[in-house]
Amino acid sequence: MTDSPNETSAAISEREAGIEKFDAIVIGSGVTGLYSLYRMRQLGFSVRAFDDASGVGGTWYWNRYPGCRFDSESYSYGYSFSDELLQEWDWKEHYSSQPETERYLNYVADKFDLRRDIQFNSRVMSATFIEAESCWEIVLQDGSKARGQYLITSVGSFSAGYVPDFEGIDSFKGITSHTRGWPAEGIDLAGKRVGVIGTGASGVQLITEIAKEVAHLTVFQRTANYCAPLRNGLIDDETQKQIKASYPEIFRICKETPGSFMHEFDKRSAMDVSPEERLEQYERLWAEPGFKKWLSNFHDVMVPGEANEDYAEFVRNKIRERVHDPVIAEMLVPKDHMFGSKRLPCESGYYEVYNQDNVLLVDVREAPIERITPKGVKTRDAEYELDVIVYATGFDAITGGLINLNITGQNGQTLKDKFAAGPRTYMGITSAGFPNLFTVNAASVGNFVRASEPLIDWVGETMGYLRDNDFKRIAPTIKAEDAWVKHVNEDGANILRTQANSWFVGANIPGKARALLTAPDTAPAMRAKRAEVTANGYEGFIVE
Ligand code: NAP
C-alpha cells in the first residue's frame, strides 16, 4: 500500500505501526457493549469491542456465584430491538438465573454475528485522546494498540469488585473468592466451613443458595438490609405465549416508569387512605413477585417521609415473623437507614437460613473484623475458623470501572483527577475535555437493558450527526457540565438513594468522595433531556 497524498503523517505512522483504526471502540461486551456493537454496525460505523473476559456477558459472565439471578422480570430485561429475537427466545423463569442470562447473551452474540468484532481476553490498560487525530488510542495488556474516533465505555456499573483492605488478607490458607470472578468451574463447598462477608444483593443471593450444602456458614454482617421475597417461578407454555404477545405493552410500561421497570406506582399517597386499606395493599403486593411490592405501591413509599417509614416498619415485621430466634431477628432488622435508600435485594428463603443450626450471624458493626488470619476471620471478639472466605463486599460502582481504564483527555487531564470529588459529566454520558468519549455506563438509570438501548441509540444518532456534517469531535462545554453537576447534587440531595451509606453515593469505598453517581432523574426525564439537547442543535456541546 502506498501513502495517500491526503493522509496525515500521524496516520501514516499509525498505519505503519500496525495500529488498527475504527470509527468506534467499545469497551466491554456485556448487555450494553453487545448492543453498542450491533447499533454502530447497523449505522455503518466500523467498530470493535474489547473485553478482558473470554466470552460475552459482562456482569453475567463475571458473577457466576451460586444463586446469582435477575430480580427484575426476565422479559423486561431482554433486548427490544429485534422482534425475531423476542419471539425466538424462551425465558425459562420469571427471574432468570445467571447461567440462563449468560446463555441468552451468547445467543444474541451468535444470532447477530457480533463475535467477529469482539476481541476477548483483551484488557484495556489505558485510553488517551490523540489531539492531532481527534481520536482515542487504547493500549491493551499485551502492549498492542487500537484507535477509534469514538470511545464508548460499556463497562457496566459493577465491573470493579471491591475487597476491603483487611490486615493479613493474603495469609488465609483456605480458599477465597469475591462474588464477582467466582470461578466458572465453581467451588466445592459441600461439607466445608464457609464465611461470607457482606449482605448486599450478592451476599443475600449467595448465602441463601450455599446454606443448602455447606457444613457450617458464618455470615459477617455490618448492616442489615431490607430484603423482600422474589417469588420466582418457571414460565409455563401458556404464560410464555402471553408474554410474547405482550412485549409491546411490557416495553410501553417500562418506557414510562421512573426506573424502566414494568411496574407503575399507585398515584395515591399511603397516608391518604385508611390504615386498614394501606395494610391491605401492603399485604396484597407483598404476596406478588419481584419489585411490585414497592414499585406498584403508593408512590410515596419510595420517597423519604412518613409513608416510607410506615412501609419500612411493615417490612421489618415481615422479617421478624420469619426468624425464630428473636435476638437474631433483631440483628437482621434494619434500623439505621430508610427503606429503599440502599438497593433492595429480593430473596428466596434468605431469612429462613438463620433458623438453621449450622448458620451463625456475626454482627461486625458491633465487633468489627480486625484481620484475616491463616485460619479464618478475627473480629474484636473472636476468631472464626473457616475453609472458605467469600467476599460479597460489593463494587467500586460506576466510576471505579471507568477510572480503571486510565482515561486521559485533552491537555493530559485524567478522568481519575477530574472525578476525584465525584463524577463531573454532562447528562452522565459526556465530560468536558474528553471529546468523543461516551461514558454510557455512568448514564444508565434503573433497568439496565431498557436504559441502555435508548442511550446507545442517542450515541449513534450523535455520531451520525457528526459524520453527516463533517464534524470530528463533540464535547460538552464547562458551563453545561457545571450546571449538570449542580443539578445532580441539588436535586439528588433529597431523594432516597442519597440518604444511606451505599454505592449509590460512593460511600461503600473508603476514601471515595461522597456524590450521587447516577442522575437523580427518572429514565423518561433523561431521554427527554437528551432529545431536547439534540433538537436544540446539541445544546451544551462544542461540536468541531
Ligand atoms: P453491596 O450492595 O455494596 O454490598 C456489599 C456488602 O459488603 C454490604 O453488606 C457491606 O456492608 C459489606 N461490606 C463492605 N465492606 C465491608 C467491611 N469492611 N466489613 C464488613 N462488611 C463489609 O454489593 P453487592 O451485594 O455486590 O451489590 C451491588 C449491586 O449489584 C446491588 O446493589 C445491585 O444493584 C447489583 N446486584 C443485583 C443483583 C440482582 O439481583 N439483579 C444481584 C447482585 C447485585 P455495609 O452495608 O455496611 O456497607
PDB file of C-alpha atoms in Angstrom, residues 221-372:
ATOM      1  CA  GLN A 221     -22.994  -8.643  58.618  1.00  0.00           C
ATOM      2  CA  ARG A 222     -22.201  -4.966  59.068  1.00  0.00           C
ATOM      3  CA  THR A 223     -25.568  -3.536  58.032  1.00  0.00           C
ATOM      4  CA  ALA A 224     -28.880  -5.368  57.991  1.00  0.00           C
ATOM      5  CA  ASN A 225     -30.778  -4.931  54.723  1.00  0.00           C
ATOM      6  CA  TYR A 226     -34.431  -4.740  53.838  1.00  0.00           C
ATOM      7  CA  CYS A 227     -34.976  -7.831  51.672  1.00  0.00           C
ATOM      8  CA  ALA A 228     -38.249  -8.939  50.148  1.00  0.00           C
ATOM      9  CA  PRO A 229     -39.417 -12.261  48.700  1.00  0.00           C
ATOM     10  CA  LEU A 230     -38.682 -12.657  44.997  1.00  0.00           C
ATOM     11  CA  ARG A 231     -41.329 -15.362  44.435  1.00  0.00           C
ATOM     12  CA  ASN A 232     -39.664 -16.719  41.326  1.00  0.00           C
ATOM     13  CA  GLY A 233     -41.219 -19.474  39.233  1.00  0.00           C
ATOM     14  CA  LEU A 234     -40.948 -21.347  35.981  1.00  0.00           C
ATOM     15  CA  ILE A 235     -42.741 -19.921  32.960  1.00  0.00           C
ATOM     16  CA  ASP A 236     -45.267 -22.394  31.592  1.00  0.00           C
ATOM     17  CA  ASP A 237     -46.147 -22.636  27.894  1.00  0.00           C
ATOM     18  CA  GLU A 238     -49.341 -20.619  28.166  1.00  0.00           C
ATOM     19  CA  THR A 239     -47.624 -17.793  30.055  1.00  0.00           C
ATOM     20  CA  GLN A 240     -44.774 -17.900  27.541  1.00  0.00           C
ATOM     21  CA  LYS A 241     -47.282 -17.241  24.739  1.00  0.00           C
ATOM     22  CA  GLN A 242     -48.870 -14.418  26.692  1.00  0.00           C
ATOM     23  CA  ILE A 243     -45.503 -12.815  27.387  1.00  0.00           C
ATOM     24  CA  LYS A 244     -44.565 -12.968  23.709  1.00  0.00           C
ATOM     25  CA  ALA A 245     -47.852 -11.404  22.725  1.00  0.00           C
ATOM     26  CA  SER A 246     -47.431  -8.670  25.335  1.00  0.00           C
ATOM     27  CA  TYR A 247     -43.976  -7.338  24.519  1.00  0.00           C
ATOM     28  CA  PRO A 248     -45.225  -4.034  23.063  1.00  0.00           C
ATOM     29  CA  GLU A 249     -47.227  -3.436  26.239  1.00  0.00           C
ATOM     30  CA  ILE A 250     -44.373  -4.538  28.536  1.00  0.00           C
ATOM     31  CA  PHE A 251     -41.970  -2.154  26.818  1.00  0.00           C
ATOM     32  CA  ARG A 252     -44.513   0.640  26.762  1.00  0.00           C
ATOM     33  CA  ILE A 253     -44.883   0.436  30.542  1.00  0.00           C
ATOM     34  CA  CYS A 254     -41.131   0.174  31.044  1.00  0.00           C
ATOM     35  CA  LYS A 255     -40.688   3.248  28.866  1.00  0.00           C
ATOM     36  CA  GLU A 256     -42.989   5.318  31.039  1.00  0.00           C
ATOM     37  CA  THR A 257     -41.884   4.293  34.526  1.00  0.00           C
ATOM     38  CA  PRO A 258     -39.120   6.048  36.504  1.00  0.00           C
ATOM     39  CA  GLY A 259     -36.672   3.137  36.545  1.00  0.00           C
ATOM     40  CA  SER A 260     -37.837   1.435  33.320  1.00  0.00           C
ATOM     41  CA  PHE A 261     -39.323  -1.464  35.252  1.00  0.00           C
ATOM     42  CA  MET A 262     -42.705  -2.960  34.358  1.00  0.00           C
ATOM     43  CA  HIS A 263     -44.450  -1.664  37.468  1.00  0.00           C
ATOM     44  CA  GLU A 264     -46.415   1.536  37.795  1.00  0.00           C
ATOM     45  CA  PHE A 265     -46.766   3.366  41.084  1.00  0.00           C
ATOM     46  CA  ASP A 266     -50.153   3.824  42.698  1.00  0.00           C
ATOM     47  CA  LYS A 267     -50.629   7.566  42.366  1.00  0.00           C
ATOM     48  CA  ARG A 268     -52.269   7.761  45.796  1.00  0.00           C
ATOM     49  CA  SER A 269     -50.330   8.638  48.916  1.00  0.00           C
ATOM     50  CA  ALA A 270     -50.134   5.892  51.539  1.00  0.00           C
ATOM     51  CA  MET A 271     -51.142   8.487  54.085  1.00  0.00           C
ATOM     52  CA  ASP A 272     -54.328   9.448  52.249  1.00  0.00           C
ATOM     53  CA  VAL A 273     -56.010   6.100  52.776  1.00  0.00           C
ATOM     54  CA  SER A 274     -57.130   4.445  55.991  1.00  0.00           C
ATOM     55  CA  PRO A 275     -54.623   2.286  57.925  1.00  0.00           C
ATOM     56  CA  GLU A 276     -56.725  -0.778  57.021  1.00  0.00           C
ATOM     57  CA  GLU A 277     -56.668  -0.009  53.308  1.00  0.00           C
ATOM     58  CA  ARG A 278     -52.958   0.734  53.475  1.00  0.00           C
ATOM     59  CA  LEU A 279     -52.195  -2.560  55.154  1.00  0.00           C
ATOM     60  CA  GLU A 280     -54.424  -4.447  52.733  1.00  0.00           C
ATOM     61  CA  GLN A 281     -52.420  -3.035  49.825  1.00  0.00           C
ATOM     62  CA  TYR A 282     -49.072  -3.738  51.507  1.00  0.00           C
ATOM     63  CA  GLU A 283     -50.116  -7.368  52.125  1.00  0.00           C
ATOM     64  CA  ARG A 284     -51.582  -7.878  48.669  1.00  0.00           C
ATOM     65  CA  LEU A 285     -48.437  -6.614  46.969  1.00  0.00           C
ATOM     66  CA  TRP A 286     -46.183  -8.497  49.380  1.00  0.00           C
ATOM     67  CA  ALA A 287     -47.693 -11.707  48.013  1.00  0.00           C
ATOM     68  CA  GLU A 288     -46.740 -10.688  44.466  1.00  0.00           C
ATOM     69  CA  PRO A 289     -43.396 -11.433  42.816  1.00  0.00           C
ATOM     70  CA  GLY A 290     -40.440  -9.067  42.400  1.00  0.00           C
ATOM     71  CA  PHE A 291     -40.317  -5.298  42.755  1.00  0.00           C
ATOM     72  CA  LYS A 292     -44.090  -4.877  42.584  1.00  0.00           C
ATOM     73  CA  LYS A 293     -44.087  -4.634  46.380  1.00  0.00           C
ATOM     74  CA  TRP A 294     -42.632  -1.169  46.251  1.00  0.00           C
ATOM     75  CA  LEU A 295     -42.813  -0.047  42.605  1.00  0.00           C
ATOM     76  CA  SER A 296     -46.568  -0.668  42.346  1.00  0.00           C
ATOM     77  CA  ASN A 297     -47.201   0.576  45.831  1.00  0.00           C
ATOM     78  CA  PHE A 298     -48.300   4.033  46.986  1.00  0.00           C
ATOM     79  CA  HIS A 299     -45.857   6.349  45.243  1.00  0.00           C
ATOM     80  CA  ASP A 300     -44.616   7.951  48.462  1.00  0.00           C
ATOM     81  CA  VAL A 301     -43.367   4.638  49.831  1.00  0.00           C
ATOM     82  CA  MET A 302     -40.264   5.405  47.730  1.00  0.00           C
ATOM     83  CA  VAL A 303     -39.876   9.000  48.900  1.00  0.00           C
ATOM     84  CA  PRO A 304     -38.287   9.967  52.237  1.00  0.00           C
ATOM     85  CA  GLY A 305     -41.028  10.678  54.775  1.00  0.00           C
ATOM     86  CA  GLU A 306     -43.919   9.225  56.723  1.00  0.00           C
ATOM     87  CA  ALA A 307     -45.140   6.709  54.114  1.00  0.00           C
ATOM     88  CA  ASN A 308     -41.646   5.384  53.639  1.00  0.00           C
ATOM     89  CA  GLU A 309     -41.222   4.814  57.375  1.00  0.00           C
ATOM     90  CA  ASP A 310     -44.666   3.225  57.602  1.00  0.00           C
ATOM     91  CA  TYR A 311     -43.744   0.717  54.912  1.00  0.00           C
ATOM     92  CA  ALA A 312     -40.280   0.158  56.428  1.00  0.00           C
ATOM     93  CA  GLU A 313     -41.958  -0.920  59.669  1.00  0.00           C
ATOM     94  CA  PHE A 314     -44.216  -3.293  57.708  1.00  0.00           C
ATOM     95  CA  VAL A 315     -41.119  -4.891  56.136  1.00  0.00           C
ATOM     96  CA  ARG A 316     -39.295  -5.062  59.485  1.00  0.00           C
ATOM     97  CA  ASN A 317     -42.230  -7.009  60.912  1.00  0.00           C
ATOM     98  CA  LYS A 318     -42.172  -9.371  57.936  1.00  0.00           C
ATOM     99  CA  ILE A 319     -38.525 -10.131  58.762  1.00  0.00           C
ATOM    100  CA  ARG A 320     -39.329 -10.667  62.457  1.00  0.00           C
ATOM    101  CA  GLU A 321     -42.076 -13.172  61.507  1.00  0.00           C
ATOM    102  CA  ARG A 322     -39.638 -15.385  59.629  1.00  0.00           C
ATOM    103  CA  VAL A 323     -36.759 -15.728  62.075  1.00  0.00           C
ATOM    104  CA  HIS A 324     -37.348 -17.989  65.080  1.00  0.00           C
ATOM    105  CA  ASP A 325     -34.789 -16.547  67.491  1.00  0.00           C
ATOM    106  CA  PRO A 326     -35.896 -13.007  68.401  1.00  0.00           C
ATOM    107  CA  VAL A 327     -32.317 -11.884  69.117  1.00  0.00           C
ATOM    108  CA  ILE A 328     -31.153 -12.970  65.654  1.00  0.00           C
ATOM    109  CA  ALA A 329     -34.309 -11.499  64.133  1.00  0.00           C
ATOM    110  CA  GLU A 330     -33.486  -8.089  65.619  1.00  0.00           C
ATOM    111  CA  MET A 331     -29.936  -8.346  64.230  1.00  0.00           C
ATOM    112  CA  LEU A 332     -31.482  -8.832  60.769  1.00  0.00           C
ATOM    113  CA  VAL A 333     -33.935  -5.961  61.059  1.00  0.00           C
ATOM    114  CA  PRO A 334     -32.588  -2.732  59.535  1.00  0.00           C
ATOM    115  CA  LYS A 335     -32.988   0.272  61.781  1.00  0.00           C
ATOM    116  CA  ASP A 336     -30.290   2.649  60.642  1.00  0.00           C
ATOM    117  CA  HIS A 337     -31.443   3.567  57.124  1.00  0.00           C
ATOM    118  CA  MET A 338     -34.626   4.259  55.236  1.00  0.00           C
ATOM    119  CA  PHE A 339     -36.390   1.587  53.187  1.00  0.00           C
ATOM    120  CA  GLY A 340     -35.138   1.950  49.583  1.00  0.00           C
ATOM    121  CA  SER A 341     -32.185   4.182  50.463  1.00  0.00           C
ATOM    122  CA  LYS A 342     -29.972   1.192  49.621  1.00  0.00           C
ATOM    123  CA  ARG A 343     -30.648  -1.149  46.716  1.00  0.00           C
ATOM    124  CA  LEU A 344     -33.283  -3.636  47.912  1.00  0.00           C
ATOM    125  CA  PRO A 345     -32.339  -7.293  47.486  1.00  0.00           C
ATOM    126  CA  CYS A 346     -35.005  -9.801  46.555  1.00  0.00           C
ATOM    127  CA  GLU A 347     -34.598 -13.222  48.145  1.00  0.00           C
ATOM    128  CA  SER A 348     -35.883 -16.764  48.081  1.00  0.00           C
ATOM    129  CA  GLY A 349     -35.613 -18.110  51.611  1.00  0.00           C
ATOM    130  CA  TYR A 350     -32.865 -15.834  52.926  1.00  0.00           C
ATOM    131  CA  TYR A 351     -34.250 -15.243  56.395  1.00  0.00           C
ATOM    132  CA  GLU A 352     -35.029 -18.929  56.974  1.00  0.00           C
ATOM    133  CA  VAL A 353     -31.307 -19.645  56.577  1.00  0.00           C
ATOM    134  CA  TYR A 354     -30.836 -18.128  60.036  1.00  0.00           C
ATOM    135  CA  ASN A 355     -33.145 -20.762  61.508  1.00  0.00           C
ATOM    136  CA  GLN A 356     -30.632 -23.460  60.531  1.00  0.00           C
ATOM    137  CA  ASP A 357     -28.445 -24.861  63.343  1.00  0.00           C
ATOM    138  CA  ASN A 358     -25.333 -24.691  61.202  1.00  0.00           C
ATOM    139  CA  VAL A 359     -25.600 -20.951  60.457  1.00  0.00           C
ATOM    140  CA  LEU A 360     -24.107 -18.224  62.602  1.00  0.00           C
ATOM    141  CA  LEU A 361     -24.746 -14.487  62.161  1.00  0.00           C
ATOM    142  CA  VAL A 362     -21.942 -12.243  63.382  1.00  0.00           C
ATOM    143  CA  ASP A 363     -22.509  -8.512  63.833  1.00  0.00           C
ATOM    144  CA  VAL A 364     -19.322  -6.870  62.589  1.00  0.00           C
ATOM    145  CA  ARG A 365     -20.562  -3.377  63.253  1.00  0.00           C
ATOM    146  CA  GLU A 366     -20.635  -4.247  66.953  1.00  0.00           C
ATOM    147  CA  ALA A 367     -17.388  -6.234  66.798  1.00  0.00           C
ATOM    148  CA  PRO A 368     -15.530  -5.252  63.600  1.00  0.00           C
ATOM    149  CA  ILE A 369     -13.289  -7.546  61.604  1.00  0.00           C
ATOM    150  CA  GLU A 370      -9.750  -6.882  62.831  1.00  0.00           C
ATOM    151  CA  ARG A 371      -7.847  -9.102  60.477  1.00  0.00           C
ATOM    152  CA  ILE A 372      -7.858 -12.166  58.284  1.00  0.00           C
TER     153      ILE A 372
END
